[in-house]
C-alpha positions as a Python dict, from the first residue, in 0.01 Angstrom:
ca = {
    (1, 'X'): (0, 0, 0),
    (2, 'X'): (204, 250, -255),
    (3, 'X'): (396, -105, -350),
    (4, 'X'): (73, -221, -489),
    (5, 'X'): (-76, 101, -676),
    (6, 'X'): (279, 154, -797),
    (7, 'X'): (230, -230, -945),
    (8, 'X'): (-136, -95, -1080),
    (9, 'X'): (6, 194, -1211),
    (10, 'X'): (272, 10, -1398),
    (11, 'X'): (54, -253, -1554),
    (12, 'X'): (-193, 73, -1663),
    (13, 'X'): (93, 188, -1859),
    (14, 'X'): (208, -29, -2011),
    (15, 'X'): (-129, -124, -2121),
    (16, 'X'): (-201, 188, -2236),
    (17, 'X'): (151, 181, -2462),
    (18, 'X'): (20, -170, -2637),
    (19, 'X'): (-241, -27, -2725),
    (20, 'X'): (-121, 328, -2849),
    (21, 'X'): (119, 109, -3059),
    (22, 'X'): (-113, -171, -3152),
    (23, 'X'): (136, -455, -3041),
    (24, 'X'): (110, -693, -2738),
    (25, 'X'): (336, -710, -2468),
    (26, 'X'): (482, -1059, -2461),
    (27, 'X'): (393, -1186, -2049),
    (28, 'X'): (75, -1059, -2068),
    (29, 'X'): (-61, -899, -1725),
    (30, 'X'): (313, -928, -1632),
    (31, 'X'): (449, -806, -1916),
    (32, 'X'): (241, -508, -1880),
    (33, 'X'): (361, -386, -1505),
    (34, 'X'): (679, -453, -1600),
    (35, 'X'): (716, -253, -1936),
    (36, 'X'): (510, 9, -1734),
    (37, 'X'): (803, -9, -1486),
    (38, 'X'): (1047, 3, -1685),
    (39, 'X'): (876, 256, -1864),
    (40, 'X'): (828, 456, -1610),
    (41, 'X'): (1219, 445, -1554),
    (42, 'X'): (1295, 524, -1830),
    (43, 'X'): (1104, 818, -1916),
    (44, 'X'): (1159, 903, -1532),
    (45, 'X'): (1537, 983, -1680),
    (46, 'X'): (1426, 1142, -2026),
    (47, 'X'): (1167, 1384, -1870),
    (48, 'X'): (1044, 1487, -1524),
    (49, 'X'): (713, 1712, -1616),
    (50, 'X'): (372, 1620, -1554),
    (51, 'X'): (161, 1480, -1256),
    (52, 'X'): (273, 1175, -1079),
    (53, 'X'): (87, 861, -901),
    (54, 'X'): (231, 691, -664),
    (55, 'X'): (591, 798, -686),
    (56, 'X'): (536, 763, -1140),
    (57, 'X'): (493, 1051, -1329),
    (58, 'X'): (224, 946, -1587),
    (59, 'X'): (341, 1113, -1944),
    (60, 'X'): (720, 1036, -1917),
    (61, 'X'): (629, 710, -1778),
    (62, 'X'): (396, 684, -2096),
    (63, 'X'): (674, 795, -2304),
    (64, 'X'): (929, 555, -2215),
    (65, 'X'): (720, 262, -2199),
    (66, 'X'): (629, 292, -2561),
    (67, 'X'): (965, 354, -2648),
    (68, 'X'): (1046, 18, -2453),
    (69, 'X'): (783, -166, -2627),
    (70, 'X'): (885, -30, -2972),
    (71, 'X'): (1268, -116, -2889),
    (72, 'X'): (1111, -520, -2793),
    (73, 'X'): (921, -525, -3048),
    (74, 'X'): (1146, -497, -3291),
    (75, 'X'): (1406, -717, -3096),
    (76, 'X'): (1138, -999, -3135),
    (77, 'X'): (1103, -921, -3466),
    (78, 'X'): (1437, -975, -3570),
    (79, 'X'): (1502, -1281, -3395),
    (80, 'X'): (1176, -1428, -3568),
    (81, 'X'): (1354, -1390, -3908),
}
């Protein structure tokens, strides 16, 4: 059961990092729990304040999936050119 609200919680994040940046995540639904994942990571090893869900602790995990979404964004961007 904490697999699947730590897949919930992943996808809320990084839906809620699209959207604070304004750019989709390329995979859609996917591409969501997995920048929230990743996010969540990564933030995980930038910060460590802040309540946590399932194992994620919601602002760093916030943090670091926008900074993964800015990061492919701009990948994709330059490899459109």
């Amino acid at each position: 059961m904490e697999f699947i609200l730590y897949l919930i919680i992943g996808g809320i994040i990084g839906w809620l990092a699209g959207l604070i940046l304004g750019k989709d995540v390329p995979g859609g639904i996917i591409g969501n729990i997995i920048a929230g994942i990743i996010g969540a990571w990564i933030g995980g090893m930038l910060f460590s304040f802040g309540p946590a869900i399932a194992g994620i602790q919601i602002i760093p995990a916030l943090i670091g999936a926008v900074i993964l979404i800015f990061i492919v964004s701009m990948i994709l961007k330059a490899l459109r050119k």
